[in-house]
Short mmCIF file of C-alpha atoms in Angstrom, two decimals:
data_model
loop_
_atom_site.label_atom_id
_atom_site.label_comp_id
_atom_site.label_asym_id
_atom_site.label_seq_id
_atom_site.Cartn_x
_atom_site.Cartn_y
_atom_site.Cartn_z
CA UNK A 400 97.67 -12.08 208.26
CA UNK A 401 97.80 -8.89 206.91
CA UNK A 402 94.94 -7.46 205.50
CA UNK A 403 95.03 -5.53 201.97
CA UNK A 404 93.43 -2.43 202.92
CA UNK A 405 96.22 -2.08 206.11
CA UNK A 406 98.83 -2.22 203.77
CA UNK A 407 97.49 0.52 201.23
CA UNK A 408 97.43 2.51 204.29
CA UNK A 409 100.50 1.98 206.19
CA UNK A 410 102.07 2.52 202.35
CA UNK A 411 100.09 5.97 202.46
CA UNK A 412 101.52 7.56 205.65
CA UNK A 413 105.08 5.81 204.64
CA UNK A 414 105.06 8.08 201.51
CA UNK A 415 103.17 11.01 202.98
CA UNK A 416 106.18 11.48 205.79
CA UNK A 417 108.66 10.93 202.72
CA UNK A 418 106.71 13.29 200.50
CA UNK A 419 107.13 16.00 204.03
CA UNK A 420 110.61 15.13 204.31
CA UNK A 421 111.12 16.00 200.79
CA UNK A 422 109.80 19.49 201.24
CA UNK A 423 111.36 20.13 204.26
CA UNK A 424 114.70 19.16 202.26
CA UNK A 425 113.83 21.61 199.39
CA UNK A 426 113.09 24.66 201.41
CA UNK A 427 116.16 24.91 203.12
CA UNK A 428 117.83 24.43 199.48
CA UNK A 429 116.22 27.21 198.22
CA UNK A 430 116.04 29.21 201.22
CA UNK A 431 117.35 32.85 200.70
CA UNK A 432 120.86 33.20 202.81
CA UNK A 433 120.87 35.09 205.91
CA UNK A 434 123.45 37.83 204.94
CA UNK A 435 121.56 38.44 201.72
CA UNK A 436 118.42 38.50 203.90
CA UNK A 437 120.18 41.40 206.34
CA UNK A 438 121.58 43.17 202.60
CA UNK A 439 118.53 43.69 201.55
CA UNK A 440 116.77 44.93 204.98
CA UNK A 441 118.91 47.12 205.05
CA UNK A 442 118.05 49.16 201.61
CA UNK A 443 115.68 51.44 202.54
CA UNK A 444 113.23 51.36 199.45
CA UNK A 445 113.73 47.32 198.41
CA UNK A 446 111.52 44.76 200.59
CA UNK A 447 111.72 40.79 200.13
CA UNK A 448 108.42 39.46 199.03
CA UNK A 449 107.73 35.79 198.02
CA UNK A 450 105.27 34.75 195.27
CA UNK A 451 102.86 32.04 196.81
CA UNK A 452 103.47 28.56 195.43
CA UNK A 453 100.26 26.45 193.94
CA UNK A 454 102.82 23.44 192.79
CA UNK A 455 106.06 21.24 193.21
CA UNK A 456 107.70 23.22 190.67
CA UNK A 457 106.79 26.59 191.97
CA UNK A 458 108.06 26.08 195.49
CA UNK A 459 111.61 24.36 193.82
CA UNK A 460 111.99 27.38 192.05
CA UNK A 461 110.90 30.68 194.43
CA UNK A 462 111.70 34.09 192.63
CA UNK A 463 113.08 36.97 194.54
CA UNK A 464 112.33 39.99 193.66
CA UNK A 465 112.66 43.60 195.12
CA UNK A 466 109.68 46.07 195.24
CA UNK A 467 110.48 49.55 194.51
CA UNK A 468 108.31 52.17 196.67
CA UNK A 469 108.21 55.00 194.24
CA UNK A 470 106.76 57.78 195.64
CA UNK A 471 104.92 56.04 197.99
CA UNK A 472 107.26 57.75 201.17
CA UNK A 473 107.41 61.57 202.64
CA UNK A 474 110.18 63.09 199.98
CA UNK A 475 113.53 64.28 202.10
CA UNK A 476 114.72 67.66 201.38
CA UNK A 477 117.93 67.44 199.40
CA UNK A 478 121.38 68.54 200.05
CA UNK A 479 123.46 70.32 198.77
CA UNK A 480 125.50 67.33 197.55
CA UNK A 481 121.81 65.76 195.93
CA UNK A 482 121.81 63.54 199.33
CA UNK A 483 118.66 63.28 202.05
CA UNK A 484 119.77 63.52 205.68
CA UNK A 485 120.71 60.14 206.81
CA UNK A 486 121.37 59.00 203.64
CA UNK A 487 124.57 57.66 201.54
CA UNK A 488 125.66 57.99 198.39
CA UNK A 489 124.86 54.32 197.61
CA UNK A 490 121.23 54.58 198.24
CA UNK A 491 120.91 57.01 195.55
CA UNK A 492 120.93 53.54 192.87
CA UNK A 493 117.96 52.72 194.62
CA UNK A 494 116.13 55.71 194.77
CA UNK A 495 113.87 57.28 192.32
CA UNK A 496 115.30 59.60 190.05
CA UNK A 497 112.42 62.23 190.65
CA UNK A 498 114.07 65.08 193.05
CA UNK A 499 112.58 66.93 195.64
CA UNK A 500 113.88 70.37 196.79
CA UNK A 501 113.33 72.43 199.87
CA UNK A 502 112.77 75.91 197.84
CA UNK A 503 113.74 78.60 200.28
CA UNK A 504 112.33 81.90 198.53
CA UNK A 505 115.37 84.20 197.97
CA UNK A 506 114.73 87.43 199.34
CA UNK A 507 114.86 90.32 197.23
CA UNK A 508 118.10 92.26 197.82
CA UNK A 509 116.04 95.39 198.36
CA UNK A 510 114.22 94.01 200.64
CA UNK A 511 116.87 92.84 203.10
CA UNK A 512 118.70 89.42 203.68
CA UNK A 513 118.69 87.86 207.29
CA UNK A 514 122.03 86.39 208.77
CA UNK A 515 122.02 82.65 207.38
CA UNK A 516 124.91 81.05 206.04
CA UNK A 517 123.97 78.17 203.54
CA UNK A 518 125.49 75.07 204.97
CA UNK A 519 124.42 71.11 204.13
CA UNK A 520 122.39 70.86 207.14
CA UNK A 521 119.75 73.52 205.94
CA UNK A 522 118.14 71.69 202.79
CA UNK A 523 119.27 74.32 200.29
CA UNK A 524 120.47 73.68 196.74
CA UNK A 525 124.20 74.86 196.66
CA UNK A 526 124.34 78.17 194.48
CA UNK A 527 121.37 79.47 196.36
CA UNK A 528 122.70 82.65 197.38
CA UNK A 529 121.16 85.14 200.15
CA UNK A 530 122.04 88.66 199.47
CA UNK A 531 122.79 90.99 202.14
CA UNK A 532 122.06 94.37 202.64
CA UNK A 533 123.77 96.56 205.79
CA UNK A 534 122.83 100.25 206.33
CA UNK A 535 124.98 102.08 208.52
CA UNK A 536 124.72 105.65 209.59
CA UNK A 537 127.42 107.38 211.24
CA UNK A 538 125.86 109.62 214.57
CA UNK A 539 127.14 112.37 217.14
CA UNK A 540 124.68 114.06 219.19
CA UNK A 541 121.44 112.89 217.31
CA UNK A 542 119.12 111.62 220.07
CA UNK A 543 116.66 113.77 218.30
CA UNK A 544 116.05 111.94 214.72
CA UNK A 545 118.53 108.82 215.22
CA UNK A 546 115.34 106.50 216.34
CA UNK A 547 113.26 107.61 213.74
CA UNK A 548 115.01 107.22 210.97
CA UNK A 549 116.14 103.74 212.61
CA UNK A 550 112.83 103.00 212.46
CA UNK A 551 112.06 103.64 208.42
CA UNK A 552 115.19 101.89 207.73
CA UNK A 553 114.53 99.03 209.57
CA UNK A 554 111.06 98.47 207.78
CA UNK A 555 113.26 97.34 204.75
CA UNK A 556 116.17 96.21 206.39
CA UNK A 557 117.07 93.87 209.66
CA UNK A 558 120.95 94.84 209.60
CA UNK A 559 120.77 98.92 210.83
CA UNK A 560 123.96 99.72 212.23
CA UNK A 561 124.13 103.17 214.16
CA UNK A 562 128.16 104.32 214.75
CA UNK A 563 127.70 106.71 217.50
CA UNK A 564 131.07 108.45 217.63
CA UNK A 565 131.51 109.08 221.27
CA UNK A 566 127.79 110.86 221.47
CA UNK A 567 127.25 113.22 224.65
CA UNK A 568 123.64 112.65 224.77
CA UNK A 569 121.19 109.76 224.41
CA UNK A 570 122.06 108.66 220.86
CA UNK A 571 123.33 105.37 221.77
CA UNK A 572 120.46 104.39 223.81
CA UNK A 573 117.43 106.06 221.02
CA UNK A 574 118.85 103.89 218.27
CA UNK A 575 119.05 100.57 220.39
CA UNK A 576 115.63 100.76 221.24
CA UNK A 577 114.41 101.29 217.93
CA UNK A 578 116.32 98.41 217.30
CA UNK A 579 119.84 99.45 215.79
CA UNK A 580 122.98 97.57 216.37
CA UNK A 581 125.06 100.05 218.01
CA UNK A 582 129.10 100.34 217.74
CA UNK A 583 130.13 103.31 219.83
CA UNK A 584 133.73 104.39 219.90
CA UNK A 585 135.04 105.65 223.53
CA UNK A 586 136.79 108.77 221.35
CA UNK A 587 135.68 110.75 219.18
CA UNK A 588 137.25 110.27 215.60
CA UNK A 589 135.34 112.64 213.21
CA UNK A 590 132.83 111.38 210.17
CA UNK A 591 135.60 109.60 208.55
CA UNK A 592 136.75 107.17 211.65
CA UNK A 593 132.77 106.70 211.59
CA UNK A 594 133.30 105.49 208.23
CA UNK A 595 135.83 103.34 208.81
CA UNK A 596 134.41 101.41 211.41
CA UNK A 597 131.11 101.21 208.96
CA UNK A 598 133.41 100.00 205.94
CA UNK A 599 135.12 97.09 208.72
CA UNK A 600 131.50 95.81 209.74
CA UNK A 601 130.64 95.32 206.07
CA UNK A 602 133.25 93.23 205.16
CA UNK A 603 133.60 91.22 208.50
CA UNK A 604 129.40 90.59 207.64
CA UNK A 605 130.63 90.16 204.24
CA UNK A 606 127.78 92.58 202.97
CA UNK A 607 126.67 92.41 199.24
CA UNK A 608 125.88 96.41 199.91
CA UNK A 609 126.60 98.76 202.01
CA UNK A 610 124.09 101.65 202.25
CA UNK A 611 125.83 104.99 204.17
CA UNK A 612 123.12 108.07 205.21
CA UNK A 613 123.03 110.30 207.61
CA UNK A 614 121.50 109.95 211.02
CA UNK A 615 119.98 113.21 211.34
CA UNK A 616 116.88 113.28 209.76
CA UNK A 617 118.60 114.42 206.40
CA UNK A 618 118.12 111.74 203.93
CA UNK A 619 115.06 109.64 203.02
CA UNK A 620 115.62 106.02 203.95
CA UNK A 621 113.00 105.22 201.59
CA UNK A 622 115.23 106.07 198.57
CA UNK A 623 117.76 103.09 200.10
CA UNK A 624 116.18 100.67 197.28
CA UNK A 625 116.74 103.02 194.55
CA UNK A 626 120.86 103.32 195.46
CA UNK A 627 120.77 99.61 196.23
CA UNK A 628 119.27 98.02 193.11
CA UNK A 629 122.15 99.00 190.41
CA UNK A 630 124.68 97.35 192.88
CA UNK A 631 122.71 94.31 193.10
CA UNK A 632 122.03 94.20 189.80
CA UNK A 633 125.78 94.58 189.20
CA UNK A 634 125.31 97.82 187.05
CA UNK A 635 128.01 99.80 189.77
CA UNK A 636 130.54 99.81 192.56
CA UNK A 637 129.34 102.69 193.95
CA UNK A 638 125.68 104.76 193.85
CA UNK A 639 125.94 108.44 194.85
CA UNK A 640 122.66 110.33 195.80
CA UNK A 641 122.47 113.35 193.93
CA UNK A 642 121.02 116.76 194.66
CA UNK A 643 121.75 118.06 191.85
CA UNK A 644 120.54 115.84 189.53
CA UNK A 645 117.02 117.05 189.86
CA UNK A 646 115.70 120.69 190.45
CA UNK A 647 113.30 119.17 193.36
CA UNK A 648 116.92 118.06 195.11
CA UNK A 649 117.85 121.86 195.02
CA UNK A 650 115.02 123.53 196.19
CA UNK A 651 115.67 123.05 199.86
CA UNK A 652 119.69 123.58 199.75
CA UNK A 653 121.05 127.05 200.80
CA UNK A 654 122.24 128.88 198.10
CA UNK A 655 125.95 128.99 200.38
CA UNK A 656 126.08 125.31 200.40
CA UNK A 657 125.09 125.29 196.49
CA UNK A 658 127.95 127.35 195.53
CA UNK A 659 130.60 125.39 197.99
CA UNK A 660 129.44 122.05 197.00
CA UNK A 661 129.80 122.79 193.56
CA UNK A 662 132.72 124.56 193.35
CA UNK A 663 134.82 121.50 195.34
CA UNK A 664 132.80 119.00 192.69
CA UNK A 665 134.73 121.03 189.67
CA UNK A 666 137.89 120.99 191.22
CA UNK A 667 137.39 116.99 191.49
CA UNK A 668 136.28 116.58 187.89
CA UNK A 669 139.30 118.72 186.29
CA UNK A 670 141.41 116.84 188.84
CA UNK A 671 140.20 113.37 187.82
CA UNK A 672 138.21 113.61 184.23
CA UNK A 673 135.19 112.81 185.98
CA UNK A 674 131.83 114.51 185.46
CA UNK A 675 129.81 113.86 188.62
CA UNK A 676 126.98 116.70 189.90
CA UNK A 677 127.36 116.01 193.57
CA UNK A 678 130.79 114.87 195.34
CA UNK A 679 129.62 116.21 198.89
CA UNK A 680 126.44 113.43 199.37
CA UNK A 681 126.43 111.45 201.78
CA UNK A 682 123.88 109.44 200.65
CA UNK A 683 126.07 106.44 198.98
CA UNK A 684 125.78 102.78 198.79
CA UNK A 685 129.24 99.92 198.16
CA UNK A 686 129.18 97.04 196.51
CA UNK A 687 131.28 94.44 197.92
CA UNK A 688 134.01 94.94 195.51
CA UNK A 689 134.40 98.46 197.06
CA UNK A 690 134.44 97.48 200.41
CA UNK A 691 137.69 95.49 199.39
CA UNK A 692 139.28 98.03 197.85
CA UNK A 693 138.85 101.54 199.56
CA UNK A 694 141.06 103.07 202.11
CA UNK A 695 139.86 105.51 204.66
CA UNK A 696 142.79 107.24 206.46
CA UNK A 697 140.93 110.71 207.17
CA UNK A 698 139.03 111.27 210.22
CA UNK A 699 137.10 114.56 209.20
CA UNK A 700 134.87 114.78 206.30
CA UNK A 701 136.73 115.10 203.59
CA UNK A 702 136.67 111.17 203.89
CA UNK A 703 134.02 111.40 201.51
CA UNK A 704 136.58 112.90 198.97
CA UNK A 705 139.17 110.16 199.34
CA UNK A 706 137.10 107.18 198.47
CA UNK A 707 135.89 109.29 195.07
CA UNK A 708 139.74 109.57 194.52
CA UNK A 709 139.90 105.43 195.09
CA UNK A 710 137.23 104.93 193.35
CA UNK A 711 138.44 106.57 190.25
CA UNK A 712 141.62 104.62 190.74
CA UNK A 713 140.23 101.59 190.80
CA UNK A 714 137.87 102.30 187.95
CA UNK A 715 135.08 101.67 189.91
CA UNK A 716 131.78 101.95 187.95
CA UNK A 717 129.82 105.22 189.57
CA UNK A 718 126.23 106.07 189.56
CA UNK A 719 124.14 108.80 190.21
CA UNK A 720 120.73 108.84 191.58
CA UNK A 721 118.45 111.98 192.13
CA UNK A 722 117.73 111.84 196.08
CA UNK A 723 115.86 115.29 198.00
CA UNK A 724 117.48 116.66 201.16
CA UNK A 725 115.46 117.71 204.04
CA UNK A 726 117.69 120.43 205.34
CA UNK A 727 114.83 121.54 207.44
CA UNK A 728 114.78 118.66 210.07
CA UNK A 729 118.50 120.33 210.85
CA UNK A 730 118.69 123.12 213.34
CA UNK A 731 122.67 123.09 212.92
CA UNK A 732 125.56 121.76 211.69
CA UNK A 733 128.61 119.66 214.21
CA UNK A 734 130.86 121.69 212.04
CA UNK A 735 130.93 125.14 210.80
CA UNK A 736 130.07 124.75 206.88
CA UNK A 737 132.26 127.67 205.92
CA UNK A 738 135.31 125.72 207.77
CA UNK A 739 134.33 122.75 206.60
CA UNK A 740 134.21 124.00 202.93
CA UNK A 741 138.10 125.27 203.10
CA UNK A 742 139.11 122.16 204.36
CA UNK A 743 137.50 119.72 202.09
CA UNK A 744 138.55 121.70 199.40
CA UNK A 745 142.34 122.23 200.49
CA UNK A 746 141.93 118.14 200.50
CA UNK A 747 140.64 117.64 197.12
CA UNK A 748 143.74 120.25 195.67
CA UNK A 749 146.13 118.11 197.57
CA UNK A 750 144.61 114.77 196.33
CA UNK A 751 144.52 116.12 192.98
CA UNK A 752 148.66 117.18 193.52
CA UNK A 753 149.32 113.85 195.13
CA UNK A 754 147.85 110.95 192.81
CA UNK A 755 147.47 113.18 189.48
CA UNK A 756 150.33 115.75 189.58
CA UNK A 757 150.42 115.44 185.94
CA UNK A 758 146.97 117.24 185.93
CA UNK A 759 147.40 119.67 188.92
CA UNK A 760 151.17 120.92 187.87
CA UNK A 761 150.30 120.85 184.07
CA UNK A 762 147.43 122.80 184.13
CA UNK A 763 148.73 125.19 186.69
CA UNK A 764 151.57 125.57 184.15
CA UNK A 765 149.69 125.83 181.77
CA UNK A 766 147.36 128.52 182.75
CA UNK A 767 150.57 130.60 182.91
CA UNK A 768 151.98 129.85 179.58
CA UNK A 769 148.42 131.01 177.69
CA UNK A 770 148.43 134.21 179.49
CA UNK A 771 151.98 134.90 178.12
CA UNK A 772 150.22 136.40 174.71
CA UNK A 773 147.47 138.61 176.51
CA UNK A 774 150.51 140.24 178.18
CA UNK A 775 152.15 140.71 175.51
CA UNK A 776 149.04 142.03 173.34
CA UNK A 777 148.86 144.50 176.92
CA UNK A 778 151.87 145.73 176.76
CA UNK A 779 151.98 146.26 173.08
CA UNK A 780 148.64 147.91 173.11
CA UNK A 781 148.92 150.39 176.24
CA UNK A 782 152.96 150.48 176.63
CA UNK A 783 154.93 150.98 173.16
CA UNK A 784 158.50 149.73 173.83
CA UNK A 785 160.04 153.02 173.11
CA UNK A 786 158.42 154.42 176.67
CA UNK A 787 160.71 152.24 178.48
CA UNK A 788 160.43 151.05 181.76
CA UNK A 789 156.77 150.23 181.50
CA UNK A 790 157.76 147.70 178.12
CA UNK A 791 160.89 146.17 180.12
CA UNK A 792 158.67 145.48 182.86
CA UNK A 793 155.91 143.80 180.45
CA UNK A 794 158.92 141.80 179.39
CA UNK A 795 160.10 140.52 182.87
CA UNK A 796 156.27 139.36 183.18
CA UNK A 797 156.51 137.33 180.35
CA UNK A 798 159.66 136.01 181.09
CA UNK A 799 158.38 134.66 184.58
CA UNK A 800 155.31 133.07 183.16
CA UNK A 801 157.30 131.65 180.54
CA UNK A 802 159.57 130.21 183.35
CA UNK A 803 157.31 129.13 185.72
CA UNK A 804 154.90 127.37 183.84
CA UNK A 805 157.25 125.45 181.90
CA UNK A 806 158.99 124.28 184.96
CA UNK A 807 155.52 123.33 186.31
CA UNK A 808 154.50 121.59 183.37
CA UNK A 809 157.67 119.21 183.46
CA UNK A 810 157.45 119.10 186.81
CA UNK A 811 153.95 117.56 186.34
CA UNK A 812 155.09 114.88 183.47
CA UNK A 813 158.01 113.70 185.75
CA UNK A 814 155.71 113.25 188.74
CA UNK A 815 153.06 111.46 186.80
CA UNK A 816 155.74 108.95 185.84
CA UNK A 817 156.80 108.60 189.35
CA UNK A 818 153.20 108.21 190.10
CA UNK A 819 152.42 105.50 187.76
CA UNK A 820 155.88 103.73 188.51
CA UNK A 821 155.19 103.39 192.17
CA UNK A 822 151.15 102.14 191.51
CA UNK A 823 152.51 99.51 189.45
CA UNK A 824 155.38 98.80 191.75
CA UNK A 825 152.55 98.81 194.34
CA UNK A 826 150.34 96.24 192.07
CA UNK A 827 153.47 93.89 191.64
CA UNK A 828 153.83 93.80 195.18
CA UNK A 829 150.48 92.46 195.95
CA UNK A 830 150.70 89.84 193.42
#
């Protein structure tokens, strides 16, 4: 016979194994799925947490919940694109809206720009935009000053490219260890193949500005800020040191060079309705629009007279900037300067003839027609007409002025309209 208090407790453990079996039952019901489980891991900011039961009703009914860790991990520098490395655009939904950028300090564009490239790897904002300076100097023969003024240009600048046109000294190996880039050609090909080779490099670097002085001790690197900050500023396409713009930048110029200098600048300004001081300097810095757009096919140095004349065509914006020559540093010229004077300015007449013949023909045709009067006032005056030969020949005068000036004058209106006929022909073209 059974007693009472053996039943109670066989009924006891019979309903305490039920009571486990029940649980047992209603945690793999509410049991979170597997692949939900793995969904979840795999969000980098979300965690699975589980609030700790006290009763029946509790366990039956576990909440899931995710756990956002705002600011509570190291911040990734963003991309370009607003991403992290190693992240996807569908993590953003789960990520705090508070951005954190990897602020590169732009460097100032008078200052210099290193070679870097902005690409989505280097945790920079896209529009961030590194500005790049280049100086170049074309050199022949200048072993001398080529290092040092390598050296001031390079305390501003890391790009310093020497062109040593086929030097017979040590110029090549002065500016490399000052630390210049050095292009040397195996020929020489005069200041303006120099220049060419210094306008390729600064658009294959894709330079923002190019800075041109000379090599030779001549020019003040130092002033390099003060031609560089209107292009960067985008004020001009083109900065031209000045002597002439200040009395200081005369002092030092011989009084030769003064008169030769300025008498080629007036020939450029009536030929082109330009009113710049100093066309000669070799001081100058580009923008990038001029790099694109000027043509170099001298090799002496008049070059520095053809890119005026593009420049004018192109309606490039031009400034001036008061610079002071050393002419001192210079024991002598790589060219005579009386030479060189004819030349440049039997280039600048023929420029003038070639791309404004309205200007060089018309006022060459002009000048003859106004003197027609003062003849005849001459004649009048000194030679009656009853004397005879002396009045006949005051009239065959007049009669060739007359002539030739009128044919130069229309000659100058019908090549201006070929002129313009064959630029915009040209323009068409390159559409």
């Amino acid at each position: 016979m059974i007693e009472e208090g053996e039943i109670e407790q066989g009924d006891l453990q019979r309903e305490h194994a039920h009571r486990v079996e029940e649980e047992g039952e209603d945690e793999r019901e509410t049991e979170t799925p597997v692949g939900q489980v793995q969904e979840l891991q795999e969000e980098p900011s979300a965690q699975v947490l589980r609030k700790p039961r006290t009763d029946h009703a509790s366990e039956r009914d576990r909440i899931r919940f995710l756990h956002y860790q705002l600011f509570l991990h190291k911040p990734e520098p963003l991309l370009s694109n607003g991403l992290s490395h190693g992240s996807s655009r569908d993590d953003r939904r789960f990520s705090p809206r508070r951005r954190y950028h990897a602020e590169r300090p732009e460097p100032h564009r008078g200052e210099g720009a290193h070679d870097e490239e902005v690409g989505e790897g280097d945790g920079v904002q896209e529009g961030l935009h590194l500005t790049r300076v280049i100086v170049a100097m074309p050199a022949y023969n200048e072993e001398r000053y080529v290092a040092s003024t390598v050296l001031k240009c390079r305390k501003r600048y890391d790009e310093v490219y020497v062109i040593d046109d086929a030097s017979k000294d040590l110029t090549s190996e002065m500016a490399g260890r000052a630390g210049a880039r050095i292009v040397k050609h195996e020929k020489n090909q005069g200041y303006g193949g120099a220049l060419r080779t210094a306008f390729l490099i600064g658009k294959e670097k894709k330079a923002d500005c190019l800075v041109i002085l000379d090599s030779d001790g001549q020019h003040d690197p130092d002033m390099i800020p003060r031609l560089v900050d209107p292009i960067l500023k985008g004020k001009a396409d083109l900065v031209i040191g000045s002597r002439f713009k200040s009395r200081s930048g005369m002092a030092n110029i011989p009084k030769y060079r003064v008169l030769g200098i300025q008498a080629i600048t007036q020939v450029f300004n009536l030929g082109t309705n330009m009113s710049l001081s100093d066309s000669q300097s070799g001081f100058r810095a580009y923008s990038r629009r001029a790099l694109e757009h000027i043509m170099i096919t001298s090799n002496n140095m008049d070059a520095s007279m053809e890119i005026l004349f593009d420049a004018k065509e192109h309606n490039f914006r031009i400034k001036e900037i008061p610079i002071v020559v050393e002419y001192d540093k210079v024991e002598g010229s790589s060219e005579d300067p009386m030479g060189h004077g004819f030349r440049v300015l039997s280039r600048t007449l023929r420029l003038v003839r070639e791309r404004y013949p309205m200007r060089f023909f018309g006022y060459a045709g002009g000048a003859l027609i106004f003197l027609i009067p003062f003849v005849i006032l001459y004649v009048r005056a000194y030679h009656p007409v009853d004397t005879g030969f002396m009045a006949l020949g005051g009239m065959y005068i007049v009669m060739v002025l007359g002539i030739v000036g009128s044919f130069l004058f229309f000659t100058g209106i019908m090549l201006q309209g070929v002129t313009r006929f064959s630029k915009r022909l040209i323009d068409i073209m390159n559409e």
